[in-house]
């Protein structure tokens, strides 16, 4: 069983702080599917993307998580929606 080695919460950079060494992207996606209501596996996947040389994908995941937390009329939404479209 993989063990999470990062911080317990979301840090200032918007990530969970790390992922268990030896885990693959596929392993992390399995964790995402196993816990659809938990953001932590998504943040782990975003960290993994950064470390694997795909920072745009990691940012995309973080932007989508931020959007999911904001109310529809929140003034912070428009720039995030634009960034999400740029990353697609």
Coordinates of C-alpha atoms in Angstrom, one line a residue:
X1 CA 0.0 0.0 0.0
X2 CA 1.3 3.4 -0.9
X3 CA 1.9 5.9 1.9
X4 CA 1.4 9.6 1.5
X5 CA 4.5 11.4 2.4
X6 CA 3.5 15.0 1.9
X7 CA 1.8 17.6 4.2
X8 CA -1.7 16.8 5.4
X9 CA -3.3 19.9 3.9
X10 CA -3.1 22.2 1.0
X11 CA 0.0 24.5 1.2
X12 CA 0.4 28.0 0.0
X13 CA 1.3 26.8 -3.5
X14 CA -2.0 25.0 -3.8
X15 CA -0.7 21.5 -3.6
X16 CA -0.8 18.7 -1.1
X17 CA 3.0 18.8 -0.6
X18 CA 4.1 15.6 -2.2
X19 CA 3.4 12.0 -3.2
X20 CA 4.6 8.6 -2.1
X21 CA 7.8 7.7 -3.9
X22 CA 7.5 4.9 -6.3
X23 CA 3.9 5.7 -7.3
X24 CA 3.1 6.1 -10.9
X25 CA 0.6 8.4 -12.5
X26 CA -1.6 5.5 -13.1
X27 CA -1.4 4.6 -9.4
X28 CA -2.4 8.1 -8.4
X29 CA -5.3 8.2 -10.9
X30 CA -6.5 4.9 -9.3
X31 CA -6.5 6.8 -6.0
X32 CA -8.5 9.6 -7.6
X33 CA -11.1 7.2 -8.8
X34 CA -11.3 5.4 -5.5
X35 CA -12.0 8.6 -3.6
X36 CA -14.1 10.8 -6.0
X37 CA -15.0 13.3 -3.2
X38 CA -11.5 13.7 -1.8
X39 CA -9.3 16.4 -3.3
X40 CA -6.1 15.0 -1.7
X41 CA -5.5 12.4 -4.4
X42 CA -6.0 15.0 -7.1
X43 CA -3.4 17.2 -5.4
X44 CA -1.0 14.3 -5.2
X45 CA -1.5 13.7 -8.9
X46 CA -0.9 17.4 -9.6
X47 CA 2.4 17.2 -7.6
X48 CA 3.3 14.1 -9.6
X49 CA 2.6 15.9 -12.9
X50 CA 5.0 18.7 -11.8
X51 CA 7.7 16.2 -10.9
X52 CA 7.2 14.2 -14.1
X53 CA 7.8 17.3 -16.2
X54 CA 4.1 18.1 -17.0
X55 CA 3.5 21.3 -14.9
X56 CA 0.7 22.5 -17.1
X57 CA -1.3 19.4 -16.3
X58 CA -0.6 19.9 -12.6
X59 CA -1.7 23.5 -12.8
X60 CA -4.8 22.4 -14.7
X61 CA -5.8 20.0 -11.9
X62 CA -5.2 22.7 -9.3
X63 CA -7.3 25.3 -11.3
X64 CA -10.2 22.9 -11.6
X65 CA -10.1 22.2 -7.9
X66 CA -10.1 25.9 -7.1
X67 CA -13.0 26.4 -9.5
X68 CA -15.0 23.6 -7.8
X69 CA -14.6 25.3 -4.4
X70 CA -15.8 28.8 -5.6
X71 CA -19.4 30.0 -5.8
X72 CA -20.7 30.7 -9.2
X73 CA -20.5 34.5 -8.8
X74 CA -17.2 34.6 -7.0
X75 CA -15.0 37.4 -8.5
X76 CA -12.0 35.0 -8.5
X77 CA -13.7 32.7 -11.0
X78 CA -13.2 34.6 -14.3
X79 CA -9.4 34.5 -14.3
X80 CA -9.4 30.8 -13.3
X81 CA -11.9 30.0 -16.1
X82 CA -9.6 31.8 -18.5
X83 CA -6.6 30.0 -17.3
X84 CA -8.4 26.6 -17.4
X85 CA -9.2 27.3 -21.1
X86 CA -5.6 28.2 -21.8
X87 CA -4.4 25.0 -20.3
X88 CA -6.8 22.8 -22.2

